[in-house]
């Protein structure tokens, strides 16, 4: 018999977060929404300008990176090689305004998904760790 305790999903264990995010299809939608927000939100112009004009490749990279980060398949490594986020970002100037603009786009993108409130809150909190790590390791911070 199920009860509220046995029904509680513990995100972050094995591929539970990957599944809650709708697997690759769901993460592709999240990544597409994320870059579409980055492309249009005035508050994100400072980071939009750091990216190439065409965001299609980045959408694929983010989708596959997030799949792996959330416990799903490691397709990113097979397709794009090793995944060092500090290294991938080291040539950019990322201080608090850039970090916060990135997180704003991600929070808004998460809000557009049909995830449960519990998973949305969890995911928003989780993104703060790599974003802050990237800010700290940015060469110019
Ligand atoms: C902290 C603020 C961040 C800024 C300003 C930022 C900005 C950028 C920029 C400018 C690029 C290169 C884009 C291009 O080549 O056109 C990039 C690449 C990337 N970013 Fe970020 N990023 C941030 C945080 C994050 C976070 C938190 C994640 C993941 C959780 C992430 C995942 C990626 C991935 C997967 C790539 C592609 C790396 C590759 O070339 O394989 N970024 N980011």
JSON list of C-alpha atoms and ligand atoms in Angstrom, two decimals:
[
{"chain": "A", "resi": 1, "resn": "UNK", "atom": "CA", "xyz": [0.00, 0.00, 0.00]},
{"chain": "A", "resi": 2, "resn": "UNK", "atom": "CA", "xyz": [1.39, 3.43, -0.89]},
{"chain": "A", "resi": 3, "resn": "UNK", "atom": "CA", "xyz": [1.64, 6.35, 1.51]},
{"chain": "A", "resi": 4, "resn": "UNK", "atom": "CA", "xyz": [3.12, 9.83, 1.34]},
{"chain": "A", "resi": 5, "resn": "UNK", "atom": "CA", "xyz": [6.55, 8.61, 2.46]},
{"chain": "A", "resi": 6, "resn": "UNK", "atom": "CA", "xyz": [6.92, 5.79, -0.05]},
{"chain": "A", "resi": 7, "resn": "UNK", "atom": "CA", "xyz": [5.67, 8.09, -2.82]},
{"chain": "A", "resi": 8, "resn": "UNK", "atom": "CA", "xyz": [8.28, 10.77, -2.11]},
{"chain": "A", "resi": 9, "resn": "UNK", "atom": "CA", "xyz": [10.85, 10.78, -4.88]},
{"chain": "A", "resi": 10, "resn": "UNK", "atom": "CA", "xyz": [14.42, 11.36, -3.76]},
{"chain": "A", "resi": 11, "resn": "UNK", "atom": "CA", "xyz": [15.93, 13.39, -6.59]},
{"chain": "A", "resi": 12, "resn": "UNK", "atom": "CA", "xyz": [19.65, 13.02, -7.23]},
{"chain": "A", "resi": 13, "resn": "UNK", "atom": "CA", "xyz": [19.67, 9.25, -6.69]},
{"chain": "A", "resi": 14, "resn": "UNK", "atom": "CA", "xyz": [20.64, 7.21, -9.78]},
{"chain": "A", "resi": 15, "resn": "UNK", "atom": "CA", "xyz": [18.63, 8.53, -12.74]},
{"chain": "A", "resi": 16, "resn": "UNK", "atom": "CA", "xyz": [15.59, 9.79, -10.76]},
{"chain": "A", "resi": 17, "resn": "UNK", "atom": "CA", "xyz": [16.25, 13.43, -11.71]},
{"chain": "A", "resi": 18, "resn": "UNK", "atom": "CA", "xyz": [16.81, 12.53, -15.38]},
{"chain": "A", "resi": 19, "resn": "UNK", "atom": "CA", "xyz": [13.46, 10.76, -15.40]},
{"chain": "A", "resi": 20, "resn": "UNK", "atom": "CA", "xyz": [11.68, 13.60, -13.57]},
{"chain": "A", "resi": 21, "resn": "UNK", "atom": "CA", "xyz": [13.02, 16.01, -16.21]},
{"chain": "A", "resi": 22, "resn": "UNK", "atom": "CA", "xyz": [11.37, 13.98, -18.97]},
{"chain": "A", "resi": 23, "resn": "UNK", "atom": "CA", "xyz": [14.58, 12.28, -20.14]},
{"chain": "A", "resi": 24, "resn": "UNK", "atom": "CA", "xyz": [16.32, 13.59, -23.28]},
{"chain": "A", "resi": 25, "resn": "UNK", "atom": "CA", "xyz": [13.11, 14.87, -24.83]},
{"chain": "A", "resi": 26, "resn": "UNK", "atom": "CA", "xyz": [12.20, 16.88, -21.72]},
{"chain": "A", "resi": 27, "resn": "UNK", "atom": "CA", "xyz": [15.73, 18.26, -21.35]},
{"chain": "A", "resi": 28, "resn": "UNK", "atom": "CA", "xyz": [15.77, 19.30, -25.02]},
{"chain": "A", "resi": 29, "resn": "UNK", "atom": "CA", "xyz": [12.63, 21.31, -24.37]},
{"chain": "A", "resi": 30, "resn": "UNK", "atom": "CA", "xyz": [14.14, 22.84, -21.23]},
{"chain": "A", "resi": 31, "resn": "UNK", "atom": "CA", "xyz": [17.35, 23.76, -23.11]},
{"chain": "A", "resi": 32, "resn": "UNK", "atom": "CA", "xyz": [15.42, 25.20, -26.07]},
{"chain": "A", "resi": 33, "resn": "UNK", "atom": "CA", "xyz": [13.33, 27.33, -23.70]},
{"chain": "A", "resi": 34, "resn": "UNK", "atom": "CA", "xyz": [16.47, 28.37, -21.83]},
{"chain": "A", "resi": 35, "resn": "UNK", "atom": "CA", "xyz": [18.24, 29.69, -24.96]},
{"chain": "A", "resi": 36, "resn": "UNK", "atom": "CA", "xyz": [15.06, 31.23, -26.29]},
{"chain": "A", "resi": 37, "resn": "UNK", "atom": "CA", "xyz": [14.77, 33.21, -23.03]},
{"chain": "A", "resi": 38, "resn": "UNK", "atom": "CA", "xyz": [18.46, 34.13, -23.21]},
{"chain": "A", "resi": 39, "resn": "UNK", "atom": "CA", "xyz": [17.84, 35.36, -26.74]},
{"chain": "A", "resi": 40, "resn": "UNK", "atom": "CA", "xyz": [14.91, 37.59, -25.77]},
{"chain": "A", "resi": 41, "resn": "UNK", "atom": "CA", "xyz": [15.15, 38.73, -22.13]},
{"chain": "A", "resi": 42, "resn": "UNK", "atom": "CA", "xyz": [16.72, 42.20, -21.92]},
{"chain": "A", "resi": 43, "resn": "UNK", "atom": "CA", "xyz": [18.28, 41.17, -18.57]},
{"chain": "A", "resi": 44, "resn": "UNK", "atom": "CA", "xyz": [20.14, 38.38, -20.37]},
{"chain": "A", "resi": 45, "resn": "UNK", "atom": "CA", "xyz": [21.71, 40.52, -23.10]},
{"chain": "A", "resi": 46, "resn": "UNK", "atom": "CA", "xyz": [25.05, 40.58, -21.28]},
{"chain": "A", "resi": 47, "resn": "UNK", "atom": "CA", "xyz": [25.35, 36.79, -21.56]},
{"chain": "A", "resi": 48, "resn": "UNK", "atom": "CA", "xyz": [23.59, 36.45, -24.94]},
{"chain": "A", "resi": 49, "resn": "UNK", "atom": "CA", "xyz": [26.37, 38.59, -26.39]},
{"chain": "A", "resi": 50, "resn": "UNK", "atom": "CA", "xyz": [28.97, 36.07, -25.16]},
{"chain": "A", "resi": 51, "resn": "UNK", "atom": "CA", "xyz": [27.41, 33.32, -27.32]},
{"chain": "A", "resi": 52, "resn": "UNK", "atom": "CA", "xyz": [27.58, 32.72, -31.03]},
{"chain": "A", "resi": 53, "resn": "UNK", "atom": "CA", "xyz": [24.63, 33.91, -33.16]},
{"chain": "A", "resi": 54, "resn": "UNK", "atom": "CA", "xyz": [23.40, 30.38, -33.81]},
{"chain": "A", "resi": 55, "resn": "UNK", "atom": "CA", "xyz": [22.27, 28.72, -30.57]},
{"chain": "A", "resi": 56, "resn": "UNK", "atom": "CA", "xyz": [21.42, 25.34, -32.10]},
{"chain": "A", "resi": 57, "resn": "UNK", "atom": "CA", "xyz": [24.71, 23.66, -31.22]},
{"chain": "A", "resi": 58, "resn": "UNK", "atom": "CA", "xyz": [24.58, 25.06, -27.69]},
{"chain": "A", "resi": 59, "resn": "UNK", "atom": "CA", "xyz": [21.04, 23.74, -27.29]},
{"chain": "A", "resi": 60, "resn": "UNK", "atom": "CA", "xyz": [22.23, 20.25, -28.18]},
{"chain": "A", "resi": 61, "resn": "UNK", "atom": "CA", "xyz": [25.30, 20.53, -25.92]},
{"chain": "A", "resi": 62, "resn": "UNK", "atom": "CA", "xyz": [23.23, 21.73, -22.96]},
{"chain": "A", "resi": 63, "resn": "UNK", "atom": "CA", "xyz": [20.61, 19.01, -23.51]},
{"chain": "A", "resi": 64, "resn": "UNK", "atom": "CA", "xyz": [23.20, 16.24, -23.51]},
{"chain": "A", "resi": 65, "resn": "UNK", "atom": "CA", "xyz": [25.25, 17.76, -20.69]},
{"chain": "A", "resi": 66, "resn": "UNK", "atom": "CA", "xyz": [22.17, 18.04, -18.48]},
{"chain": "A", "resi": 67, "resn": "UNK", "atom": "CA", "xyz": [21.16, 14.45, -19.34]},
{"chain": "A", "resi": 68, "resn": "UNK", "atom": "CA", "xyz": [24.48, 13.27, -17.95]},
{"chain": "A", "resi": 69, "resn": "UNK", "atom": "CA", "xyz": [24.48, 15.69, -15.01]},
{"chain": "A", "resi": 70, "resn": "UNK", "atom": "CA", "xyz": [21.07, 14.43, -13.92]},
{"chain": "A", "resi": 71, "resn": "UNK", "atom": "CA", "xyz": [22.15, 10.77, -13.99]},
{"chain": "A", "resi": 72, "resn": "UNK", "atom": "CA", "xyz": [21.13, 9.84, -17.55]},
{"chain": "A", "resi": 73, "resn": "UNK", "atom": "CA", "xyz": [23.21, 8.61, -20.52]},
{"chain": "A", "resi": 74, "resn": "UNK", "atom": "CA", "xyz": [26.72, 9.92, -21.14]},
{"chain": "A", "resi": 75, "resn": "UNK", "atom": "CA", "xyz": [26.06, 10.79, -24.79]},
{"chain": "A", "resi": 76, "resn": "UNK", "atom": "CA", "xyz": [27.66, 14.23, -24.31]},
{"chain": "A", "resi": 77, "resn": "UNK", "atom": "CA", "xyz": [31.09, 12.61, -23.77]},
{"chain": "A", "resi": 78, "resn": "UNK", "atom": "CA", "xyz": [30.67, 10.33, -26.80]},
{"chain": "A", "resi": 79, "resn": "UNK", "atom": "CA", "xyz": [29.64, 13.24, -29.00]},
{"chain": "A", "resi": 80, "resn": "UNK", "atom": "CA", "xyz": [31.62, 16.21, -27.66]},
{"chain": "A", "resi": 81, "resn": "UNK", "atom": "CA", "xyz": [34.45, 14.72, -25.59]},
{"chain": "A", "resi": 82, "resn": "UNK", "atom": "CA", "xyz": [35.28, 15.46, -21.98]},
{"chain": "A", "resi": 83, "resn": "UNK", "atom": "CA", "xyz": [32.99, 17.71, -20.00]},
{"chain": "A", "resi": 84, "resn": "UNK", "atom": "CA", "xyz": [34.95, 20.15, -17.87]},
{"chain": "A", "resi": 85, "resn": "UNK", "atom": "CA", "xyz": [32.63, 23.06, -17.19]},
{"chain": "A", "resi": 86, "resn": "UNK", "atom": "CA", "xyz": [35.30, 25.29, -15.54]},
{"chain": "A", "resi": 87, "resn": "UNK", "atom": "CA", "xyz": [37.51, 24.75, -18.59]},
{"chain": "A", "resi": 88, "resn": "UNK", "atom": "CA", "xyz": [34.68, 25.30, -21.08]},
{"chain": "A", "resi": 89, "resn": "UNK", "atom": "CA", "xyz": [33.95, 28.66, -19.45]},
{"chain": "A", "resi": 90, "resn": "UNK", "atom": "CA", "xyz": [37.47, 29.77, -18.55]},
{"chain": "A", "resi": 91, "resn": "UNK", "atom": "CA", "xyz": [37.87, 32.24, -21.41]},
{"chain": "A", "resi": 92, "resn": "UNK", "atom": "CA", "xyz": [34.72, 34.18, -20.48]},
{"chain": "A", "resi": 93, "resn": "UNK", "atom": "CA", "xyz": [34.29, 36.95, -17.95]},
{"chain": "A", "resi": 94, "resn": "UNK", "atom": "CA", "xyz": [31.73, 35.55, -15.52]},
{"chain": "A", "resi": 95, "resn": "UNK", "atom": "CA", "xyz": [31.04, 37.57, -12.42]},
{"chain": "A", "resi": 96, "resn": "UNK", "atom": "CA", "xyz": [27.88, 37.81, -10.31]},
{"chain": "A", "resi": 97, "resn": "UNK", "atom": "CA", "xyz": [25.78, 39.68, -12.93]},
{"chain": "A", "resi": 98, "resn": "UNK", "atom": "CA", "xyz": [26.57, 37.05, -15.61]},
{"chain": "A", "resi": 99, "resn": "UNK", "atom": "CA", "xyz": [25.92, 34.18, -13.17]},
{"chain": "A", "resi": 100, "resn": "UNK", "atom": "CA", "xyz": [22.62, 35.71, -12.08]},
{"chain": "A", "resi": 101, "resn": "UNK", "atom": "CA", "xyz": [21.50, 36.36, -15.67]},
{"chain": "A", "resi": 102, "resn": "UNK", "atom": "CA", "xyz": [22.19, 32.69, -16.50]},
{"chain": "A", "resi": 103, "resn": "UNK", "atom": "CA", "xyz": [20.23, 31.54, -13.45]},
{"chain": "A", "resi": 104, "resn": "UNK", "atom": "CA", "xyz": [17.36, 33.90, -14.29]},
{"chain": "A", "resi": 105, "resn": "UNK", "atom": "CA", "xyz": [17.00, 32.30, -17.74]},
{"chain": "A", "resi": 106, "resn": "UNK", "atom": "CA", "xyz": [17.19, 28.83, -16.22]},
{"chain": "A", "resi": 107, "resn": "UNK", "atom": "CA", "xyz": [14.63, 29.61, -13.48]},
{"chain": "A", "resi": 108, "resn": "UNK", "atom": "CA", "xyz": [12.23, 31.00, -16.10]},
{"chain": "A", "resi": 109, "resn": "UNK", "atom": "CA", "xyz": [12.82, 28.00, -18.39]},
{"chain": "A", "resi": 110, "resn": "UNK", "atom": "CA", "xyz": [12.13, 25.60, -15.52]},
{"chain": "A", "resi": 111, "resn": "UNK", "atom": "CA", "xyz": [8.90, 27.47, -14.77]},
{"chain": "A", "resi": 112, "resn": "UNK", "atom": "CA", "xyz": [7.76, 26.76, -18.34]},
{"chain": "A", "resi": 113, "resn": "UNK", "atom": "CA", "xyz": [8.05, 22.98, -17.91]},
{"chain": "A", "resi": 114, "resn": "UNK", "atom": "CA", "xyz": [5.33, 20.66, -16.71]},
{"chain": "A", "resi": 115, "resn": "UNK", "atom": "CA", "xyz": [7.47, 19.39, -13.82]},
{"chain": "A", "resi": 116, "resn": "UNK", "atom": "CA", "xyz": [6.10, 19.04, -10.30]},
{"chain": "A", "resi": 117, "resn": "UNK", "atom": "CA", "xyz": [6.67, 22.01, -7.98]},
{"chain": "A", "resi": 118, "resn": "UNK", "atom": "CA", "xyz": [8.89, 19.78, -5.85]},
{"chain": "A", "resi": 119, "resn": "UNK", "atom": "CA", "xyz": [11.16, 18.99, -8.80]},
{"chain": "A", "resi": 120, "resn": "UNK", "atom": "CA", "xyz": [11.20, 22.61, -10.05]},
{"chain": "A", "resi": 121, "resn": "UNK", "atom": "CA", "xyz": [12.37, 23.83, -6.63]},
{"chain": "A", "resi": 122, "resn": "UNK", "atom": "CA", "xyz": [14.97, 21.07, -6.42]},
{"chain": "A", "resi": 123, "resn": "UNK", "atom": "CA", "xyz": [16.34, 21.79, -9.90]},
{"chain": "A", "resi": 124, "resn": "UNK", "atom": "CA", "xyz": [16.55, 25.56, -9.40]},
{"chain": "A", "resi": 125, "resn": "UNK", "atom": "CA", "xyz": [18.54, 24.98, -6.22]},
{"chain": "A", "resi": 126, "resn": "UNK", "atom": "CA", "xyz": [20.85, 22.45, -7.89]},
{"chain": "A", "resi": 127, "resn": "UNK", "atom": "CA", "xyz": [21.76, 24.81, -10.74]},
{"chain": "A", "resi": 128, "resn": "UNK", "atom": "CA", "xyz": [23.15, 27.31, -8.25]},
{"chain": "A", "resi": 129, "resn": "UNK", "atom": "CA", "xyz": [26.12, 25.01, -7.51]},
{"chain": "A", "resi": 130, "resn": "UNK", "atom": "CA", "xyz": [27.65, 24.71, -11.03]},
{"chain": "A", "resi": 131, "resn": "UNK", "atom": "CA", "xyz": [26.79, 28.36, -11.78]},
{"chain": "A", "resi": 132, "resn": "UNK", "atom": "CA", "xyz": [28.67, 29.55, -8.69]},
{"chain": "A", "resi": 133, "resn": "UNK", "atom": "CA", "xyz": [31.54, 27.15, -9.38]},
{"chain": "A", "resi": 134, "resn": "UNK", "atom": "CA", "xyz": [31.84, 28.55, -12.91]},
{"chain": "A", "resi": 135, "resn": "UNK", "atom": "CA", "xyz": [31.83, 32.12, -11.55]},
{"chain": "A", "resi": 136, "resn": "UNK", "atom": "CA", "xyz": [34.55, 31.28, -9.04]},
{"chain": "A", "resi": 137, "resn": "UNK", "atom": "CA", "xyz": [36.78, 29.54, -11.56]},
{"chain": "A", "resi": 138, "resn": "UNK", "atom": "CA", "xyz": [36.29, 32.13, -14.30]},
{"chain": "A", "resi": 139, "resn": "UNK", "atom": "CA", "xyz": [39.72, 33.54, -15.12]},
{"chain": "A", "resi": 140, "resn": "UNK", "atom": "CA", "xyz": [38.63, 37.13, -14.63]},
{"chain": "A", "resi": 141, "resn": "UNK", "atom": "CA", "xyz": [36.43, 36.80, -11.52]},
{"chain": "B", "resi": 1, "resn": "LIG", "atom": "C1", "xyz": [27.41, 31.04, -14.68]},
{"chain": "B", "resi": 1, "resn": "LIG", "atom": "C2", "xyz": [26.97, 31.59, -15.81]},
{"chain": "B", "resi": 1, "resn": "LIG", "atom": "C3", "xyz": [27.24, 31.00, -17.17]},
{"chain": "B", "resi": 1, "resn": "LIG", "atom": "C4", "xyz": [27.56, 31.69, -18.29]},
{"chain": "B", "resi": 1, "resn": "LIG", "atom": "C5", "xyz": [27.67, 33.21, -18.39]},
{"chain": "B", "resi": 1, "resn": "LIG", "atom": "C6", "xyz": [27.77, 30.75, -19.36]},
{"chain": "B", "resi": 1, "resn": "LIG", "atom": "C7", "xyz": [28.15, 31.07, -20.65]},
{"chain": "B", "resi": 1, "resn": "LIG", "atom": "C8", "xyz": [28.58, 30.15, -21.60]},
{"chain": "B", "resi": 1, "resn": "LIG", "atom": "C9", "xyz": [29.18, 30.49, -22.87]},
{"chain": "B", "resi": 1, "resn": "LIG", "atom": "C10", "xyz": [29.43, 31.91, -23.38]},
{"chain": "B", "resi": 1, "resn": "LIG", "atom": "C11", "xyz": [29.46, 29.34, -23.51]},
{"chain": "B", "resi": 1, "resn": "LIG", "atom": "C12", "xyz": [30.10, 29.18, -24.93]},
{"chain": "B", "resi": 1, "resn": "LIG", "atom": "C13", "xyz": [29.03, 29.41, -25.95]},
{"chain": "B", "resi": 1, "resn": "LIG", "atom": "C14", "xyz": [29.46, 29.27, -27.39]},
{"chain": "B", "resi": 1, "resn": "LIG", "atom": "O1", "xyz": [30.45, 28.56, -27.69]},
{"chain": "B", "resi": 1, "resn": "LIG", "atom": "O2", "xyz": [28.78, 29.86, -28.25]},
{"chain": "B", "resi": 1, "resn": "LIG", "atom": "C15", "xyz": [29.03, 28.25, -22.64]},
{"chain": "B", "resi": 1, "resn": "LIG", "atom": "C16", "xyz": [29.16, 26.92, -22.91]},
{"chain": "B", "resi": 1, "resn": "LIG", "atom": "C17", "xyz": [28.55, 25.91, -22.18]},
{"chain": "B", "resi": 1, "resn": "LIG", "atom": "N1", "xyz": [27.89, 26.07, -20.99]},
{"chain": "B", "resi": 1, "resn": "LIG", "atom": "FE1", "xyz": [27.73, 27.76, -19.95]},
{"chain": "B", "resi": 1, "resn": "LIG", "atom": "N2", "xyz": [27.53, 29.49, -18.89]},
{"chain": "B", "resi": 1, "resn": "LIG", "atom": "C18", "xyz": [27.21, 29.59, -17.55]},
{"chain": "B", "resi": 1, "resn": "LIG", "atom": "C19", "xyz": [26.85, 28.55, -16.72]},
{"chain": "B", "resi": 1, "resn": "LIG", "atom": "C20", "xyz": [26.64, 27.26, -17.12]},
{"chain": "B", "resi": 1, "resn": "LIG", "atom": "C21", "xyz": [26.11, 26.20, -16.30]},
{"chain": "B", "resi": 1, "resn": "LIG", "atom": "C22", "xyz": [25.68, 26.38, -14.84]},
{"chain": "B", "resi": 1, "resn": "LIG", "atom": "C23", "xyz": [26.05, 25.07, -17.07]},
{"chain": "B", "resi": 1, "resn": "LIG", "atom": "C24", "xyz": [25.60, 23.69, -16.75]},
{"chain": "B", "resi": 1, "resn": "LIG", "atom": "C25", "xyz": [24.91, 23.34, -15.67]},
{"chain": "B", "resi": 1, "resn": "LIG", "atom": "C26", "xyz": [26.58, 25.43, -18.38]},
{"chain": "B", "resi": 1, "resn": "LIG", "atom": "C27", "xyz": [26.70, 24.57, -19.45]},
{"chain": "B", "resi": 1, "resn": "LIG", "atom": "C28", "xyz": [27.40, 24.84, -20.60]},
{"chain": "B", "resi": 1, "resn": "LIG", "atom": "C29", "xyz": [27.75, 23.84, -21.61]},
{"chain": "B", "resi": 1, "resn": "LIG", "atom": "C30", "xyz": [27.40, 22.35, -21.58]},
{"chain": "B", "resi": 1, "resn": "LIG", "atom": "C31", "xyz": [28.50, 24.51, -22.58]},
{"chain": "B", "resi": 1, "resn": "LIG", "atom": "C32", "xyz": [29.12, 23.90, -23.84]},
{"chain": "B", "resi": 1, "resn": "LIG", "atom": "C33", "xyz": [30.56, 23.51, -23.53]},
{"chain": "B", "resi": 1, "resn": "LIG", "atom": "C34", "xyz": [31.20, 22.89, -24.77]},
{"chain": "B", "resi": 1, "resn": "LIG", "atom": "O3", "xyz": [31.70, 23.65, -25.62]},
{"chain": "B", "resi": 1, "resn": "LIG", "atom": "O4", "xyz": [31.16, 21.67, -24.90]},
{"chain": "B", "resi": 1, "resn": "LIG", "atom": "N3", "xyz": [26.91, 26.75, -18.37]},
{"chain": "B", "resi": 1, "resn": "LIG", "atom": "N4", "xyz": [28.49, 28.79, -21.50]}
]
